[in-house]
Amino acid sequence: MSVARTWSVALTGVDGDLVEIEADLSNQTPEFRLIGLADRALKEAVQRVHNACANSELALPRRRITVNLSPANLPKQGSGFDVGIAIAAIATEVEMDAASLANTVHVGELGLDGRLRPVPGILPAVVAAARSGFARVVVPAACRAEAALVDTVEVVGAVNLAQVAALHGAHVVVPDQAEVPLAAPTQAPVDTPDLSDVIGQRDAVDALVVAAAGGHNLLMSGPPGAGKTMLARRLPGILPELDDEAALSAASVRSLSGETVSSLSRIPPFIAPHHSVSVAALVGGGSRVVRPGAVARASSGILFLDEAGEFPSVALDALRQPLESGSIVIDRVGVRAEFPARFQLVLATNPCPCGEYGIRGGACTCPPAAIRRYRTRLSGPLLDRVDIELSLRRVSVAQRTAVEGSTLTSAAARDLVDEARRRARVRLAGTAWTTNAEVPGGWLRDGPFAPPLPVRRTLDQALQRGILTLRGYDRALRVAWTCADIAGRRELTAADIGRALFLKKGLTQ
């Protein structure tokens, strides 16, 4: 055929656009020309395709080959187009099934010997192909398990280029090469320790259940050894399991990050970056290829910032926009990528650099100026987006002895959370929201479930005195509804409002 056509996928964030690959021959000086707004890595595909075809006994015709990537105005990056380019170029002279080529999406990088090598983003690429109505996708054999997570398309795992050509009806000799072993997952097994390990912090555990039930952001402040990290790491164990859509979205982001995905994890992700993290690593970015940051990898789960006071202020303030919108948009020259970022923020911080300020029996050595600077690392606008603030103290021997054998387990806490979320879904039926943390403030204040004046009087007074901003007012209403859901009430009471204000103000023991 003089013009051969097949398909591949261009990824921008977690979204994929189908790219038609057209190859045409002309009777001119032998040349391989690639057009269609390709980046540098993609332009290097010309040499990879030449060598891979020659070493697969699929030599390209000695004429001018022009390969067009359409739409031409869509930026295209990376080496994932190699297989599609090679097959389209070969099909200009080797007889193949045109219908098979036109109905198949090819994703993968070529080695110089013709082998198919894995590329990041296989899962979102297959998702994009399925949504566009394609029934078959060819991927490297090492990525077949990841691609097969999308069960609405036929996934073909190919070891080499000759296998792909034979799939489309070409009469070629397929090299006798060993099957490429599936790559081992790079994600460590998720450890979900039990909540019953927490001793002597019952008020904090109860607040953790409220945070899990409503999806609320949480700040824990206290000295070293008070149990802040211990509490945070037990939060995923009491959250509901991810549904199919959320699990697939989380797996797609992991795939874009370069991890090997072999199964859909139902446990909400728990991402805990070090306090030396850069803004780009936290929110995402990159100079040539936009990669997801920690906020995208934590979507549908928890972003835990331990020692939050040590994080750069500019990195912390970069969280404000995704906390409100539930997504993060990365703009670079010529490319704009959007990633999901609906995460639950958990902050843990010491009261001062040494951690002993205001602690009974502690000896703080920090000068007053250092304490003020440390506290202002968490800006007012960021704290305004935190729903629950906990002030923790170290557990004493008396507290430890008093609560032994009466602690709440993760299983029991998860039952409370599941039931509270079920009540919230019933109340929010017919809306686009499923948890209290997602409900807009205007709907809470003026919607069908707006609390009457006597119930919200305390909240109104806090707003009038300047204790709360209007955003804080709305967040207190969300927490109050979560408290009502846990208690099994269909309407807000003054006690729910008081509990929400108490949690926002901070717990003392």
XYZ file of C-alpha atoms in Angstrom:
509
model
C 0.000 0.000 0.000
C 1.333 3.485 -0.810
C -0.131 5.135 2.305
C -0.352 3.107 5.509
C -2.243 4.187 8.608
C -2.289 3.059 12.224
C -2.656 4.646 15.682
C -0.822 5.542 18.869
C -1.506 7.735 21.926
C -0.116 11.121 23.006
C -0.374 11.634 26.772
C -0.873 15.038 28.381
C -1.212 14.418 32.080
C -3.470 11.430 32.676
C -5.457 12.227 29.550
C -4.565 10.646 26.231
C -5.268 11.808 22.681
C -5.304 9.327 19.821
C -2.709 10.096 17.169
C -3.047 8.777 13.633
C 0.276 7.688 12.144
C 0.402 7.991 8.362
C 3.336 6.753 6.280
C 3.775 7.508 2.597
C 6.379 6.539 -0.031
C 7.672 8.733 -2.842
C 10.185 8.078 -5.628
C 12.835 10.464 -4.399
C 16.202 10.302 -2.671
C 16.065 7.749 0.189
C 15.145 9.573 3.387
C 13.068 9.045 6.503
C 11.193 12.213 7.424
C 9.066 12.550 10.581
C 6.592 15.443 10.775
C 3.790 16.398 13.183
C 5.191 18.468 16.106
C 7.440 15.790 17.591
C 9.850 16.502 20.452
C 13.543 15.590 20.396
C 13.105 12.125 21.902
C 10.434 11.338 19.342
C 12.543 12.593 16.437
C 15.232 10.127 17.493
C 12.714 7.389 16.673
C 13.916 7.601 13.057
C 17.232 5.942 13.885
C 15.682 3.440 16.308
C 13.130 2.399 13.677
C 15.823 2.042 10.978
C 17.971 -0.283 13.098
C 15.044 -2.226 14.560
C 13.603 -2.927 11.106
C 16.972 -3.978 9.672
C 17.659 -6.329 12.592
C 14.144 -7.809 12.301
C 14.618 -8.609 8.583
C 11.997 -5.969 7.789
C 14.228 -3.559 5.916
C 12.608 -0.271 5.006
C 12.194 0.636 1.297
C 15.046 2.631 -0.210
C 12.858 5.567 -1.089
C 11.666 8.673 0.718
C 9.385 7.745 3.613
C 7.309 10.514 5.153
C 5.597 9.751 8.455
C 2.974 12.211 9.659
C 1.636 12.284 13.225
C -1.867 13.731 13.118
C -3.250 16.033 14.464
C -0.130 18.013 13.646
C -0.823 20.787 16.189
C -0.876 18.362 19.150
C 2.473 18.203 21.016
C 3.887 14.676 21.052
C 6.576 13.496 23.429
C 8.564 10.407 24.259
C 9.443 7.121 22.608
C 6.035 5.440 22.897
C 5.306 6.087 19.209
C 8.198 3.907 17.965
C 6.167 0.755 17.288
C 3.387 2.576 15.442
C 5.878 4.509 13.309
C 7.790 1.339 12.416
C 4.682 -0.665 11.507
C 3.250 2.159 9.374
C 6.583 2.596 7.574
C 6.934 -1.154 6.914
C 3.337 -1.381 5.672
C 4.062 1.046 2.827
C 5.828 -1.810 1.028
C 5.154 -5.070 2.908
C 1.660 -6.432 2.397
C -0.425 -6.145 5.576
C -4.081 -6.088 6.542
C -5.088 -2.420 6.255
C -8.195 -2.901 8.418
C -6.136 -4.534 11.166
C -3.659 -1.640 11.134
C -6.416 0.966 11.224
C -8.171 -0.691 14.180
C -5.106 -1.203 16.375
C -3.306 1.184 18.724
C 0.449 0.643 19.167
C 2.346 1.826 22.260
C 5.982 1.021 23.008
C 9.622 1.860 22.458
C 11.876 -0.070 20.072
C 15.292 -1.393 20.911
C 17.901 -1.484 18.160
C 17.485 -5.273 17.914
C 13.722 -4.956 17.373
C 12.588 -5.731 20.885
C 9.686 -3.797 22.394
C 10.666 -1.937 25.543
C 8.314 -0.587 28.246
C 7.444 3.112 28.452
C 5.773 5.100 31.261
C 2.035 5.649 31.002
C 0.952 2.351 29.426
C -2.219 2.193 31.542
C -3.568 5.720 30.770
C -2.703 5.148 27.099
C -4.796 1.960 27.014
C -7.612 3.746 28.876
C -7.570 6.486 26.218
C -7.684 3.882 23.432
C -10.639 2.116 25.052
C -12.559 5.369 25.501
C -12.001 6.170 21.820
C -13.623 2.897 20.818
C -10.584 0.850 19.785
C -10.816 -2.883 20.386
C -7.115 -3.861 20.263
C -3.912 -2.417 21.700
C -0.361 -3.674 21.134
C 2.042 -3.097 24.047
C 5.442 -4.475 25.093
C 5.126 -7.955 26.596
C 6.558 -6.730 29.908
C 3.613 -4.294 30.217
C 0.850 -6.726 29.315
C -0.337 -7.229 32.907
C -0.639 -3.481 33.383
C -2.497 -2.963 30.105
C -4.833 -5.879 30.856
C -6.274 -3.934 33.804
C -8.514 -2.338 31.157
C -10.766 -5.287 30.391
C -12.743 -3.677 27.545
C -9.983 -4.033 24.934
C -7.923 -6.899 23.567
C -4.345 -6.484 24.789
C -1.534 -8.019 22.720
C 1.842 -8.240 24.435
C 4.575 -8.404 21.796
C 8.225 -9.246 22.394
C 9.604 -7.930 19.104
C 8.712 -5.974 15.993
C 8.384 -9.083 13.825
C 5.573 -10.361 16.059
C 3.685 -7.099 15.577
C 4.109 -7.279 11.802
C 2.914 -10.903 11.768
C -0.131 -9.876 13.795
C -1.212 -7.669 10.905
C -0.746 -10.393 8.283
C 2.832 -9.799 7.153
C 4.722 -12.904 5.988
C 7.825 -12.575 8.129
C 10.081 -14.882 10.090
C 9.463 -14.261 13.782
C 12.768 -14.572 15.682
C 12.854 -17.323 18.274
C 13.327 -15.055 21.266
C 12.561 -15.871 24.851
C 9.484 -14.293 26.282
C 10.291 -11.098 28.171
C 9.554 -11.675 31.863
C 6.970 -9.413 33.408
C 8.638 -6.616 35.326
C 8.297 -6.856 39.062
C 6.160 -4.112 40.644
C 8.266 -1.214 41.872
C 5.697 -0.153 44.457
C 6.372 -1.568 47.892
C 3.510 -3.426 49.565
C 1.223 -1.033 51.419
C 1.555 -1.430 55.170
C -1.636 -0.534 57.042
C -0.926 -0.845 60.768
C -3.866 -1.169 63.130
C -5.385 1.724 65.032
C -5.384 -0.350 68.222
C -1.614 0.241 68.453
C -2.324 3.841 69.479
C -2.400 4.092 73.278
C -3.621 6.972 75.379
C -4.790 9.307 72.594
C -8.517 8.530 72.509
C -9.545 12.118 71.687
C -7.084 12.130 68.813
C -8.359 8.748 67.580
C -11.945 10.045 67.655
C -10.873 13.104 65.653
C -9.106 10.798 63.178
C -12.375 8.913 62.670
C -14.166 12.221 61.983
C -11.484 13.168 59.458
C -11.810 9.806 57.699
C -15.611 9.862 57.686
C -15.834 13.272 56.018
C -12.569 13.409 54.055
C -11.382 16.387 56.112
C -7.900 17.917 56.199
C -6.078 17.474 59.493
C -3.291 19.224 61.404
C -1.547 17.570 64.354
C 0.733 19.633 66.564
C 2.723 18.251 69.453
C 6.164 17.334 70.759
C 8.262 14.469 69.375
C 6.946 11.137 70.659
C 3.319 12.256 70.986
C 2.189 9.871 68.222
C 1.563 12.213 65.282
C 3.178 9.987 62.653
C 1.687 6.859 64.216
C -1.812 8.301 63.910
C -1.308 9.493 60.335
C -0.023 6.133 59.099
C -3.138 4.417 60.435
C -5.519 6.664 58.544
C -5.498 4.613 55.279
C -6.570 1.539 57.250
C -9.854 3.144 58.322
C -10.739 4.732 54.981
C -13.186 2.962 52.641
C -11.698 0.945 49.797
C -11.341 2.690 46.432
C -14.005 2.019 43.821
C -13.100 0.923 40.286
C -12.816 4.441 38.884
C -10.665 5.775 41.726
C -8.421 2.687 41.736
C -7.894 2.959 37.974
C -7.120 6.688 38.257
C -4.587 6.069 41.048
C -2.964 3.269 39.046
C -2.765 5.523 35.958
C -0.891 8.187 37.905
C 1.502 5.544 39.247
C 2.078 4.343 35.698
C 2.894 7.878 34.539
C 5.359 8.151 37.431
C 7.313 5.207 36.025
C 6.078 2.543 38.435
C 5.162 -0.908 37.164
C 1.487 -1.557 37.851
C 0.372 -5.181 37.962
C -2.924 -4.882 39.837
C -5.487 -2.344 41.018
C -4.862 -1.519 44.656
C -8.040 -0.803 46.620
C -6.158 0.773 49.521
C -6.088 4.591 49.340
C -2.577 5.818 48.482
C -0.449 7.248 51.276
C 2.220 9.666 50.035
C 4.701 11.149 52.499
C 7.359 13.296 50.765
C 10.451 14.429 52.655
C 10.498 18.015 53.887
C 13.306 18.848 51.445
C 10.924 18.287 48.492
C 10.900 20.917 45.751
C 7.764 22.642 44.490
C 7.974 20.744 41.180
C 8.265 17.395 42.964
C 5.315 18.271 45.181
C 2.833 19.580 42.597
C 4.348 18.120 39.411
C 6.235 19.480 36.446
C 9.299 18.881 34.320
C 11.264 20.639 31.613
C 10.441 18.392 28.621
C 7.943 15.820 29.857
C 5.404 16.828 32.511
C 5.332 14.254 35.307
C 2.851 13.997 38.202
C 3.960 15.215 41.603
C 3.155 14.036 45.110
C -0.276 15.711 45.121
C -1.349 13.732 42.036
C 0.032 10.448 43.411
C -1.923 11.092 46.622
C -5.220 11.673 44.793
C -8.055 9.582 46.305
C -5.806 9.073 49.323
C -3.657 10.917 51.851
C -0.838 13.425 51.418
C 1.084 13.366 54.704
C 3.580 16.142 55.394
C 5.582 15.155 58.456
C 7.555 17.960 60.096
C 5.410 20.408 58.131
C 7.203 23.360 59.725
C 10.392 22.294 57.948
C 8.849 22.416 54.463
C 9.614 25.517 52.353
C 6.783 28.022 52.642
C 6.487 28.300 48.868
C 5.952 24.524 48.625
C 3.240 24.565 51.305
C 1.418 27.487 49.722
C 1.431 25.669 46.373
C -1.053 23.228 47.950
C -3.764 25.855 48.365
C -5.126 25.749 44.808
C -5.350 21.931 44.458
C -6.972 21.720 47.907
C -9.806 23.885 46.620
C -10.182 22.581 43.064
C -9.301 18.899 43.451
C -6.966 19.038 40.443
C -3.590 20.463 39.507
C -2.836 22.086 36.152
C 0.789 22.301 35.001
C 1.490 24.904 32.306
C 4.709 24.736 30.302
C 5.688 26.246 26.955
C 3.655 24.380 24.361
C 2.018 21.937 26.772
C -0.678 22.036 29.428
C -1.250 18.953 31.582
C -3.922 18.348 34.209
C -3.705 15.743 36.978
C -6.238 14.691 39.628
C -5.415 16.072 43.079
C -8.390 15.355 45.330
C -6.346 14.280 48.327
C -6.785 14.456 52.071
C -4.056 16.631 53.583
C -2.554 15.563 56.914
C 0.035 17.849 58.506
C 2.226 17.047 61.511
C 4.387 19.672 63.161
C 6.244 20.427 66.361
C 5.333 23.558 68.370
C 8.857 24.946 67.826
C 12.158 23.893 66.221
C 13.246 21.892 69.279
C 9.727 20.558 69.926
C 9.545 21.409 73.629
C 7.772 24.780 73.619
C 4.728 24.816 75.899
C 5.253 21.186 76.953
C 4.867 20.341 80.637
C 8.308 19.405 81.935
C 9.951 20.441 78.647
C 12.913 22.788 78.366
C 12.592 24.812 75.179
C 15.880 26.324 74.000
C 14.469 28.224 71.006
C 14.582 32.034 71.037
C 11.194 33.763 70.650
C 12.006 34.955 67.124
C 12.746 31.376 66.013
C 9.430 30.171 67.463
C 7.529 32.919 65.611
C 9.275 32.113 62.326
C 8.569 28.405 62.785
C 4.852 28.989 63.366
C 4.494 31.278 60.358
C 5.789 28.528 58.027
C 2.163 27.359 57.968
C 0.473 30.402 56.467
C -2.974 31.621 57.430
C -4.535 30.779 54.042
C -3.222 27.199 54.300
C -4.449 26.765 57.889
C -7.810 28.146 56.774
C -8.106 25.076 54.528
C -7.524 22.701 57.454
C -10.736 21.413 59.023
C -9.432 19.751 62.195
C -6.549 20.831 64.412
C -5.220 18.499 67.085
C -2.913 19.502 69.909
C -1.237 16.343 71.213
C 0.744 15.650 74.360
C 2.976 12.756 75.245
C 1.227 9.792 76.833
C 1.868 9.389 80.550
C 2.159 6.095 82.431
C -1.240 6.721 84.052
C -2.914 7.238 80.680
C -1.287 4.124 79.261
C -2.472 1.960 82.145
C -5.997 3.393 82.102
C -6.728 2.664 78.442
C -5.034 -0.705 77.930
C -7.502 -3.192 76.464
C -10.098 -0.539 75.535
C -8.645 0.887 72.327
C -10.505 1.194 69.026
C -9.429 -1.200 66.270
C -9.095 -0.244 62.614
C -11.906 -2.654 61.686
C -14.316 -1.059 64.160
C -13.297 2.444 63.081
C -13.756 1.512 59.413
C -17.302 0.357 60.171
C -18.055 3.740 61.744
C -16.548 5.529 58.745
C -18.438 3.383 56.215
C -21.765 3.962 57.954
C -21.176 7.725 58.247
C -20.283 7.946 54.552
C -23.381 5.951 53.658
C -25.565 8.473 55.497
C -23.770 11.321 53.718
C -24.386 9.707 50.315
C -28.079 9.349 51.106
C -28.326 13.018 52.080
C -26.318 14.128 49.028
C -28.183 11.884 46.584
C -28.822 13.657 43.294
C -25.751 15.904 43.639
C -22.209 15.534 42.320
C -20.747 15.106 45.831
C -20.279 11.979 47.924
C -18.432 13.230 51.028
C -18.979 16.232 53.267
C -15.561 17.681 52.413
C -16.627 18.088 48.772
C -19.849 20.040 49.398
C -19.672 23.758 48.459
C -20.164 26.265 51.237
C -23.119 27.984 49.565
C -25.088 24.728 49.461
C -24.334 24.114 53.148
C -25.454 27.596 54.175
C -28.454 28.081 51.898
C -29.290 24.635 50.529
C -32.073 22.258 51.569
C -30.129 21.100 54.641
C -29.061 24.558 55.887
C -29.182 24.633 59.720
C -31.728 26.958 61.368
C -30.571 30.123 63.128
C -30.644 28.718 66.712
C -28.402 25.819 65.679
C -25.826 27.918 63.862
C -25.817 30.831 66.316
C -22.462 29.840 67.851
C -20.940 29.591 64.385
C -22.321 32.997 63.393
C -20.865 34.547 66.518
C -17.425 33.063 65.776
C -17.596 34.552 62.278
C -18.701 37.954 63.612
C -15.868 38.078 66.168
C -13.298 37.195 63.495
C -12.418 33.828 64.998
C -13.412 32.192 61.693
C -13.245 33.371 58.108
C -16.138 32.560 55.772
C -14.093 29.661 54.386
C -13.520 28.447 57.950
C -17.241 28.839 58.593
C -18.048 26.538 55.693
C -15.443 23.992 56.736
C -16.831 23.949 60.283
C -20.271 23.193 58.794
C -18.793 20.282 56.862
C -17.212 18.844 60.005
C -20.465 19.346 61.892
C -22.349 17.302 59.289
C -19.744 14.556 59.620
C -20.239 14.518 63.394
C -23.994 14.213 62.809
C -23.461 11.362 60.342
C -21.317 9.459 62.840
C -23.963 9.964 65.522
C -26.729 8.852 63.138
C -28.608 12.168 63.128
C -30.441 13.438 60.029
C -30.273 17.085 61.090
C -27.569 19.284 62.583
C -27.729 20.123 66.274
C -25.971 22.755 68.336
C -23.822 19.943 69.779
C -22.547 19.081 66.287
C -21.648 22.725 65.676
C -19.895 22.916 69.044
C -17.968 19.725 68.323
C -16.840 21.079 64.947
C -15.636 24.342 66.498
C -13.841 22.394 69.210
C -12.035 20.288 66.610
C -11.093 23.379 64.597
C -9.841 25.206 67.682
C -7.772 22.209 68.775
C -7.936 19.378 71.272
C -6.230 19.514 74.642
C -5.715 16.649 77.010
